[in-house]
Coordinates of C-alpha atoms in Angstrom, one line a residue:
Chain Q
M1 CA -15.6 165.3 114.9
S2 CA -12.5 166.6 115.6
V3 CA -13.2 167.1 120.0
H4 CA -14.3 163.6 120.0
L5 CA -10.8 162.2 118.4
Q6 CA -9.5 164.7 120.2
R7 CA -10.2 163.9 123.8
E8 CA -10.5 159.9 122.2
I9 CA -6.4 160.5 121.9
E10 CA -5.7 162.5 125.3
K11 CA -7.7 159.5 126.8
I12 CA -5.2 157.4 124.1
K13 CA -1.6 159.0 125.5
K14 CA -3.0 158.9 129.6
E15 CA -3.3 154.8 128.9
I16 CA -0.2 154.6 127.5
L17 CA 1.8 156.4 130.1
C18 CA 0.6 154.9 133.1
L19 CA 1.2 151.3 130.7
G20 CA 5.1 152.9 130.8
A21 CA 5.3 153.6 134.6
M22 CA 4.2 150.3 135.5
V23 CA 6.8 148.4 133.8
E24 CA 9.7 151.2 134.9
D25 CA 8.6 150.1 138.5
R26 CA 8.4 146.5 137.8
F27 CA 11.5 145.9 136.0
Q28 CA 13.1 147.6 137.8
K29 CA 11.8 146.1 141.7
A30 CA 12.8 142.9 138.9
I31 CA 16.6 144.4 139.2
Y32 CA 15.8 145.0 143.4
A33 CA 15.0 141.6 144.2
V34 CA 18.0 139.9 141.9
K35 CA 20.7 142.7 144.3
T36 CA 18.6 142.0 147.8
S37 CA 18.3 137.7 146.6
D38 CA 14.3 139.1 147.8
Q39 CA 13.0 135.0 146.5
G40 CA 9.1 136.8 147.3
L41 CA 9.7 139.6 145.6
A42 CA 10.4 137.8 142.3
Q43 CA 7.6 136.1 142.3
K44 CA 5.3 138.1 143.2
I45 CA 6.9 140.0 139.4
M46 CA 6.2 136.6 137.7
D47 CA 2.1 136.4 139.3
T48 CA 1.8 140.0 138.3
D49 CA 2.7 140.8 134.5
F50 CA -0.8 139.0 133.8
E51 CA -1.9 143.0 134.5
I52 CA 0.0 144.3 131.9
D53 CA -0.6 141.7 129.9
K54 CA -4.2 143.0 130.2
R55 CA -3.3 146.4 129.8
E56 CA -1.8 145.8 126.1
I57 CA -5.4 144.0 125.5
E58 CA -7.2 147.4 126.3
V59 CA -5.1 149.9 125.5
E60 CA -4.8 147.5 121.7
E61 CA -8.6 147.9 122.3
E62 CA -9.1 151.4 122.5
C63 CA -6.2 151.9 119.5
L64 CA -8.5 149.8 117.6
K65 CA -11.4 151.5 118.2
I66 CA -10.7 154.7 117.3
L67 CA -9.3 154.0 113.9
A68 CA -12.4 152.0 112.7
L69 CA -14.8 154.9 114.6
H70 CA -12.7 158.1 113.3
Q71 CA -10.6 157.0 110.6
P72 CA -7.5 159.3 111.5
V73 CA -5.2 160.6 108.7
A74 CA -2.3 162.1 109.4
T75 CA -0.1 162.9 112.2
D76 CA -3.1 161.1 114.4
L77 CA -3.1 158.4 112.4
R78 CA 0.8 158.7 112.7
F79 CA 0.3 159.1 116.4
I80 CA -2.7 155.0 117.1
V81 CA 0.1 153.4 114.9
A82 CA 2.6 154.2 117.1
V83 CA 0.4 153.6 120.1
I84 CA -0.3 150.2 119.2
K85 CA 3.8 149.4 118.5
I86 CA 4.5 150.9 122.3
N87 CA 2.1 149.7 123.8
N88 CA 3.9 145.9 122.7
D89 CA 6.9 146.7 122.9
L90 CA 6.2 148.4 126.7
E91 CA 4.5 145.0 127.6
R92 CA 7.3 142.7 125.8
I93 CA 9.7 144.6 128.4
A94 CA 7.3 143.1 131.0
D95 CA 7.8 139.7 130.0
Y96 CA 11.6 141.2 130.4
A97 CA 10.7 141.9 133.6
C98 CA 9.4 138.8 134.4
N99 CA 12.2 136.7 133.1
I100 CA 14.9 138.0 135.1
A101 CA 12.8 137.7 138.4
K102 CA 12.9 133.4 136.8
R103 CA 16.5 133.5 136.0
F104 CA 17.4 134.8 139.9
I105 CA 14.8 132.3 141.1
I106 CA 16.7 129.0 139.0
S107 CA 20.0 130.1 140.6
S108 CA 18.6 131.5 143.5
H109 CA 20.0 128.0 145.7
D110 CA 22.4 129.0 145.8
P111 CA 23.0 132.5 146.9
N112 CA 27.1 133.3 146.8
I113 CA 26.3 133.1 142.7
F114 CA 24.7 136.4 142.3
K115 CA 27.4 138.8 143.3
Y116 CA 26.8 140.8 139.9
D117 CA 25.6 144.5 140.8
Y118 CA 23.5 144.9 137.7
A119 CA 21.6 147.7 139.3
P120 CA 23.6 150.4 136.5
M121 CA 22.8 148.5 133.5
A122 CA 19.9 148.7 134.9
D123 CA 19.8 152.3 135.7
Q124 CA 20.2 153.5 132.0
A125 CA 17.7 150.8 130.3
A126 CA 15.0 153.0 132.7
K127 CA 16.7 156.2 131.8
M128 CA 15.9 155.1 128.3
L129 CA 12.9 153.6 128.7
R130 CA 12.0 156.6 131.0
K131 CA 13.4 159.5 128.4
S132 CA 11.2 157.4 124.9
L133 CA 8.2 157.9 128.1
D134 CA 9.1 160.9 128.1
A135 CA 9.8 162.0 125.0
L136 CA 6.9 160.7 123.5
V137 CA 4.5 163.1 126.5
R138 CA 5.7 166.0 124.8
M139 CA 6.1 165.3 121.2
D140 CA 10.0 165.9 122.2
V141 CA 12.3 164.5 118.7
D142 CA 15.3 165.2 120.1
M143 CA 15.3 163.3 123.3
A144 CA 14.1 160.4 121.2
Y145 CA 17.4 160.6 119.4
I146 CA 18.7 160.2 123.0
V147 CA 17.5 157.3 123.9
R148 CA 18.4 155.8 120.0
D149 CA 21.9 157.1 121.2
M150 CA 22.0 155.6 123.9
D151 CA 21.3 151.7 123.4
A152 CA 24.7 151.2 122.9
V153 CA 26.0 152.6 126.4
V154 CA 23.9 149.2 127.1
N155 CA 24.9 146.7 124.3
A156 CA 28.6 147.1 125.6
M157 CA 27.5 146.7 129.0
R158 CA 26.8 143.8 127.7
N159 CA 28.9 142.6 126.4
E160 CA 31.0 143.5 128.5
A161 CA 29.7 140.8 130.9
Y162 CA 29.6 138.7 128.2
E163 CA 33.5 138.8 127.7
T164 CA 33.2 138.0 132.0
M165 CA 31.2 135.2 132.7
K166 CA 33.3 133.3 129.4
K167 CA 35.9 133.8 131.9
D168 CA 34.5 132.3 134.6
I169 CA 32.8 129.3 132.9
Q170 CA 36.1 128.2 132.2
R171 CA 37.4 128.9 135.5
R172 CA 34.4 126.9 136.9
P173 CA 33.4 125.1 134.2
E174 CA 30.9 122.6 137.4
M175 CA 28.9 125.6 137.5
V176 CA 28.3 127.0 134.0
G177 CA 24.5 126.1 134.3
E178 CA 23.8 129.8 137.5
I179 CA 26.4 131.3 134.9
I180 CA 25.0 131.0 131.9
N181 CA 21.7 132.3 134.1
M182 CA 23.6 135.6 135.5
Y183 CA 24.3 136.2 132.0
L184 CA 20.8 136.0 130.2
I185 CA 19.9 138.8 132.8
S186 CA 22.1 141.1 131.0
R187 CA 20.9 139.8 128.2
H188 CA 17.1 140.6 129.2
L189 CA 18.7 144.4 130.0
E190 CA 20.0 144.9 126.7
R191 CA 16.8 143.9 124.7
I192 CA 15.0 146.5 127.0
G193 CA 17.2 149.0 125.8
D194 CA 16.2 147.9 122.3
H195 CA 13.4 148.1 123.2
T196 CA 13.1 151.3 124.4
T197 CA 14.6 152.9 121.2
N198 CA 11.7 151.2 119.3
I199 CA 9.6 153.4 121.5
A200 CA 11.7 156.1 120.9
E201 CA 11.8 155.5 117.5
E202 CA 8.5 154.9 116.8
V203 CA 8.8 158.8 118.1
I204 CA 11.0 159.8 116.1
Y205 CA 8.4 158.4 113.2
L206 CA 5.6 159.6 115.5
I207 CA 6.8 164.1 114.8
E208 CA 8.7 163.4 111.7
G209 CA 6.7 161.2 109.7
E210 CA 10.0 159.4 108.8
I211 CA 10.6 155.5 109.2
V212 CA 14.3 155.9 111.3
R213 CA 14.3 151.9 111.7
H214 CA 17.6 150.2 111.2
R215 CA 19.3 152.6 110.0
Chain H
M1 CA 34.6 136.7 142.5
Y2 CA 32.8 138.4 140.0
Q3 CA 33.1 141.9 138.5
T4 CA 30.4 144.0 138.7
I5 CA 29.3 146.0 135.9
E6 CA 30.0 149.3 137.9
S7 CA 34.0 148.6 137.1
I8 CA 33.6 147.3 133.7
K9 CA 30.9 150.5 133.4
N10 CA 34.7 152.9 134.1
K11 CA 36.8 151.0 131.6
I12 CA 34.7 151.5 128.2
E13 CA 33.6 154.9 127.8
I14 CA 30.9 155.8 127.3
K15 CA 29.5 158.6 125.4
M16 CA 26.3 160.2 127.0
P17 CA 24.7 163.2 125.5
E18 CA 24.5 166.0 128.2
N19 CA 24.1 168.8 126.3
P20 CA 22.3 167.8 122.9
Q21 CA 22.5 169.6 120.2
P22 CA 19.1 170.7 118.0
I23 CA 18.5 168.1 115.4
K24 CA 17.6 169.1 112.3
R25 CA 14.0 168.1 111.0
K26 CA 13.5 166.9 108.1
N27 CA 10.0 166.4 107.5
Q28 CA 9.2 169.9 109.5
L29 CA 5.5 171.6 108.8
T30 CA 5.7 174.2 106.2
D31 CA 3.9 176.9 108.5
R32 CA 0.2 178.1 108.1
N33 CA 0.8 181.3 106.9
I34 CA 2.8 180.5 103.9
R35 CA 0.4 181.1 100.5
E36 CA 3.0 178.6 98.5
T37 CA 2.1 175.7 96.9
V38 CA 3.8 173.1 98.4
G39 CA 5.3 170.5 96.8
Q40 CA 4.9 168.8 93.3
G41 CA 2.1 170.3 91.0
T42 CA 3.5 169.3 87.7
V43 CA 4.6 166.3 86.1
P44 CA 5.9 164.8 83.4
N45 CA 3.9 163.8 80.9
P46 CA 0.5 165.4 81.0
R47 CA -2.7 165.3 79.5
M48 CA -3.9 168.9 81.0
R49 CA -1.8 171.5 82.3
C50 CA -2.2 174.4 84.1
Q51 CA 0.4 176.9 84.5
N52 CA -0.1 180.4 86.6
V53 CA -4.8 180.1 86.5
S54 CA -6.6 182.3 88.1
V55 CA -10.3 183.0 88.0
Y56 CA -12.4 186.0 88.9
Y57 CA -15.6 186.8 89.8
N58 CA -18.5 189.7 90.0
F59 CA -16.1 191.8 87.3
D60 CA -12.8 191.5 88.9
E61 CA -14.7 191.7 92.8
K62 CA -13.8 188.5 94.3
K63 CA -10.6 185.9 93.8
A64 CA -11.9 183.2 93.4
I65 CA -8.3 181.2 92.3
N66 CA -4.9 182.5 92.8
N67 CA -2.6 181.7 91.0
V68 CA -2.7 177.8 90.4
S69 CA -0.7 175.5 88.4
L70 CA -1.5 172.3 88.6
D71 CA -0.9 169.0 85.5
I72 CA -3.7 166.3 85.3
G73 CA -1.2 163.5 84.2
K74 CA -2.5 160.5 81.8
N75 CA -4.3 158.2 83.2
E76 CA -4.2 159.2 87.0
V77 CA -6.8 160.0 89.0
I78 CA -6.2 163.6 91.6
A79 CA -8.1 164.4 94.0
M80 CA -9.3 168.2 95.4
I81 CA -10.1 169.0 98.6
G82 CA -10.7 171.6 100.6
P83 CA -13.5 173.3 102.6
S84 CA -16.5 175.3 101.1
G85 CA -15.2 178.0 99.3
C86 CA -11.7 177.1 98.4
G87 CA -12.0 177.3 94.6
K88 CA -12.1 173.1 93.6
S89 CA -14.8 173.4 92.2
T90 CA -13.8 176.4 90.9
F91 CA -10.9 175.2 89.4
I92 CA -12.6 172.1 88.2
R93 CA -15.1 174.2 85.7
C94 CA -11.9 176.2 83.5
L95 CA -10.7 173.1 82.2
N96 CA -13.8 172.8 80.2
R97 CA -14.6 175.8 80.3
M98 CA -18.1 175.7 82.2
N99 CA -17.3 178.9 83.6
D100 CA -17.5 180.6 80.3
T101 CA -21.1 180.2 80.8
I102 CA -21.0 182.7 84.4
D103 CA -21.5 186.3 83.9
G104 CA -18.1 188.6 85.1
C105 CA -16.4 185.5 85.0
R106 CA -13.0 186.2 83.5
V107 CA -9.9 183.3 84.0
E108 CA -6.3 184.1 83.7
G109 CA -3.8 181.8 83.3
Q110 CA -3.4 178.9 80.4
I111 CA -4.7 176.0 80.6
L112 CA -3.7 173.0 77.9
L113 CA -5.0 170.5 76.7
D114 CA -2.5 169.1 74.9
E115 CA -0.2 171.0 74.5
T116 CA -3.5 172.9 73.1
D117 CA -4.3 176.0 74.1
I118 CA -7.9 175.5 75.7
Y119 CA -9.6 179.5 76.8
D120 CA -7.3 180.2 72.5
K121 CA -10.4 181.8 71.1
N122 CA -10.3 180.0 67.8
I123 CA -11.3 177.1 70.7
D124 CA -15.4 176.0 70.0
V125 CA -15.9 174.9 73.1
V126 CA -18.4 172.5 72.3
P127 CA -16.2 169.6 70.7
L128 CA -13.7 170.5 74.0
R129 CA -16.4 169.6 76.3
A130 CA -17.0 166.9 74.3
R131 CA -13.2 166.1 74.9
V132 CA -13.2 167.0 78.8
G133 CA -16.3 165.3 80.4
M134 CA -17.9 166.3 83.5
V135 CA -20.0 164.3 85.8
F136 CA -22.6 166.7 88.2
Q137 CA -23.6 165.9 92.1
K138 CA -26.5 165.5 91.0
P139 CA -27.5 163.6 88.2
N140 CA -29.1 165.1 85.8
P141 CA -30.2 162.9 83.4
F142 CA -32.0 164.5 80.0
P143 CA -36.1 163.5 80.1
K144 CA -34.9 161.3 77.4
S145 CA -35.3 157.2 77.9
I146 CA -32.3 155.3 78.8
Y147 CA -30.5 154.9 75.4
D148 CA -31.4 158.5 74.4
N149 CA -28.9 159.4 78.1
I150 CA -26.7 158.2 75.7
A151 CA -26.7 158.7 71.8
Y152 CA -27.6 162.4 72.1
G153 CA -24.1 163.2 72.6
P154 CA -22.9 161.2 69.8
K155 CA -25.0 162.0 67.5
I156 CA -24.8 164.8 67.8
H157 CA -20.9 165.3 67.4
G158 CA -20.9 162.8 64.1
L159 CA -19.2 159.9 65.9
V160 CA -22.6 157.1 64.7
Q161 CA -23.7 157.1 61.2
S162 CA -25.8 153.9 61.9
R163 CA -29.0 152.7 63.4
Q164 CA -26.2 149.6 63.4
E165 CA -23.2 152.0 66.1
T166 CA -25.0 154.0 68.0
D167 CA -27.0 150.4 69.7
E168 CA -22.8 149.2 69.6
L169 CA -22.0 152.9 71.5
V170 CA -24.8 153.0 73.3
E171 CA -24.6 149.4 74.8
K172 CA -20.6 149.3 75.2
S173 CA -20.6 152.6 77.1
L174 CA -23.0 150.7 79.7
K175 CA -21.5 148.2 79.7
R176 CA -18.1 150.4 80.5
A177 CA -20.9 152.0 83.3
G178 CA -21.9 149.3 84.8
L179 CA -25.3 149.9 83.9
W180 CA -25.4 147.4 81.4
N181 CA -27.1 144.3 82.8
E182 CA -29.5 146.4 84.4
V183 CA -31.0 148.3 82.2
K184 CA -30.3 146.4 78.4
D185 CA -34.4 145.2 78.8
R186 CA -36.0 148.7 79.7
L187 CA -33.6 151.4 77.6
I188 CA -36.8 153.2 76.1
Q189 CA -37.8 153.5 80.5
P190 CA -36.8 157.1 80.7
G191 CA -33.3 157.0 82.4
T192 CA -35.1 159.8 85.1
G193 CA -37.0 156.3 86.9
L194 CA -33.8 154.4 87.6
S195 CA -32.2 155.2 91.0
G196 CA -29.6 157.8 92.5
G197 CA -27.1 155.9 91.5
Q198 CA -27.6 153.8 89.0
Q199 CA -28.8 157.9 87.4
Q200 CA -25.7 158.5 88.3
R201 CA -23.6 155.4 86.0
L202 CA -25.8 156.8 83.7
C203 CA -24.5 159.9 83.5
I204 CA -21.1 158.7 83.9
A205 CA -22.5 156.1 79.9
R206 CA -23.6 159.0 78.7
T207 CA -19.6 161.0 78.9
I208 CA -17.9 158.3 78.4
A209 CA -19.7 157.8 74.9
V210 CA -18.4 160.4 73.1
N211 CA -14.7 159.7 74.2
P212 CA -13.7 162.6 76.0
E213 CA -9.8 162.6 77.3
V214 CA -10.4 164.0 81.1
I215 CA -13.5 163.4 82.8
L216 CA -13.9 166.1 85.6
M217 CA -16.6 165.0 88.8
D218 CA -18.0 167.9 91.0
E219 CA -18.7 165.7 93.3
P220 CA -20.2 162.5 91.7
C221 CA -21.9 160.4 95.6
S222 CA -22.4 163.0 97.9
A223 CA -26.5 162.4 96.8
L224 CA -26.1 158.5 97.1
D225 CA -25.9 156.0 99.6
P226 CA -22.1 154.3 100.1
I227 CA -22.9 151.4 98.1
A228 CA -23.7 152.8 94.8
T229 CA -21.1 155.2 96.1
A230 CA -19.2 151.6 96.2
V231 CA -19.4 151.1 92.7
I232 CA -19.3 154.2 91.7
E233 CA -16.1 154.6 92.9
D234 CA -15.1 150.8 91.1
L235 CA -16.1 152.7 88.6
I236 CA -13.3 155.8 88.4
D237 CA -10.4 152.8 88.6
E238 CA -11.7 151.1 85.9
L239 CA -12.2 153.7 84.3
K240 CA -8.7 155.6 85.0
K241 CA -6.9 153.3 82.6
E242 CA -7.8 155.0 79.6
Y243 CA -8.8 158.5 80.6
S244 CA -7.7 161.2 83.2
I245 CA -10.3 161.9 86.1
A246 CA -10.1 164.7 88.1
I247 CA -12.5 164.5 91.4
V248 CA -14.2 167.2 93.7
T249 CA -14.9 165.6 96.4
H250 CA -15.8 166.4 100.4
S251 CA -15.2 163.2 101.4
M252 CA -11.5 162.6 102.2
Q253 CA -11.6 159.0 102.6
Q254 CA -13.1 158.9 99.2
A255 CA -10.3 161.1 97.7
S256 CA -7.7 158.6 99.2
R257 CA -9.7 155.7 98.5
V258 CA -9.8 156.6 94.4
S259 CA -7.0 159.7 93.1
Q260 CA -3.0 158.8 93.2
R261 CA -2.6 162.4 93.9
T262 CA -5.3 165.0 95.7
A263 CA -4.7 169.1 96.4
F264 CA -5.7 170.7 99.1
F265 CA -6.9 174.5 98.3
H266 CA -7.6 177.0 100.8
M267 CA -9.0 180.1 100.2
G268 CA -8.7 179.9 97.1
D269 CA -4.6 178.7 96.9
L270 CA -3.2 175.2 96.3
I271 CA -1.5 174.9 99.7
E272 CA -0.2 171.0 98.7
I273 CA -0.1 168.7 95.9
G274 CA 1.3 166.0 97.0
P275 CA 0.9 161.5 96.5
T276 CA -2.6 160.7 97.8
D277 CA -0.4 158.3 100.1
Q278 CA 1.3 161.7 101.7
I279 CA -0.9 163.8 102.2
F280 CA -2.9 160.7 103.9
L281 CA 0.2 160.1 106.1
N282 CA 2.7 162.8 106.6
P283 CA 1.3 166.1 104.8
L284 CA 4.1 168.7 104.5
H285 CA 1.9 171.5 105.2
Q286 CA 0.0 173.1 109.0
L287 CA -3.4 173.6 106.6
T288 CA -3.2 170.2 105.2
N289 CA -2.8 168.7 108.2
D290 CA -5.3 170.0 110.1
Y291 CA -7.9 170.0 108.1
I292 CA -7.7 166.5 107.0
T293 CA -7.4 165.5 110.6
G294 CA -10.4 167.4 111.3
R295 CA -9.2 170.0 113.4
F296 CA -11.0 173.5 111.0
G297 CA -13.1 172.7 108.8

């Protein structure tokens, strides 16, 4: 019974990592599309989001199957619960990648507006995502705590973006729509940071059995 | 026109934890080689209190239980789990001195029932076993009628005087065991003619007829189908309002469904004791985790 369950758990682990890699790729590409004004790439990201949705459902179904057939307890149960939640977080991150692409397409009729470089903020969020998935693979609770601390940086970047754009709106009120659109990209990146933090917190729960959210 | 994030990043202080200090883990699992009990064995208001109980078989040749201290609380169901031969059955058999019947068996330590030492030489085991009743793995009704199965114990213990009192007690016990509606028209038929699940409920009715304080159950559902098991489990939940129940079970799901506390035994040692939800969600000992997740045993 146990070998069977362990095999299923290994399979789920691979699937969630694969989903993680796909999601990371997408939101990196979304940022690249914004940076290089690549409308085609942005459109492609939006058009292929269904692939992530499909994967998400597959992972969830696998988890539900394990719960029904094996009734896991202790570490196995915590693993499945963590994967169900991480799965959800990853799908949301992919949605934000889509949103970023959408914001870009809406504003792209005026290419001059996109002078704002989101690469560092995106880098930070990507790093968090990669580390949170690493923490899951290696069951590394220290790494998960690091991801949690990294969120403050992304938040600070978002706040700075907000202040800057506020001033820009005052200076060029006729551009308010475009500027808000651009600001929303930083908001999406910040939310991506939040979701990677959730993933890290799920890893902490999985390893330590303690819920550290909202602390 | 716009500032870049890069320039903002330089302005704000970014603390990147490059060399993180190792974080102390709060819930590190106890190493599998540590044999001391993890968790709180005592409860504030115990029905039975076991202190440093050790049991030897074969004239001290084999030590079946090693220095176990554990309380049975009032109105609680405590489940004993562990691999075969871990001592869980031996332990609950100590609680009403069933081990006295085994030649060469010796019990060390102290077991108190409401402050009275049950191994005191002045204790008569017959009333003791009425106070601490037992239900076994295989339903074992007496080869008598359903009615007499229930009435036998109370008569012996002098709990009933008249026929009417006996009738009332039989009805009450069968009702509490959830069997009355199924057998009320066939009380004079033999108890052995009932189905397995009904026989087990008959045995439970027989146990509660003598008004015990504690009910010991040794694998009460292992010979029953899932429906009969569910009925017994509901009954256990009902009975805990009035009695303390200690149940030995091989079914981890059963332990998690019916009990409030769970004790995990391994090779005669009480390894871990704790609230059932904690044991099954977040056990503290490596052995407990490995056993309940099926990694050994």
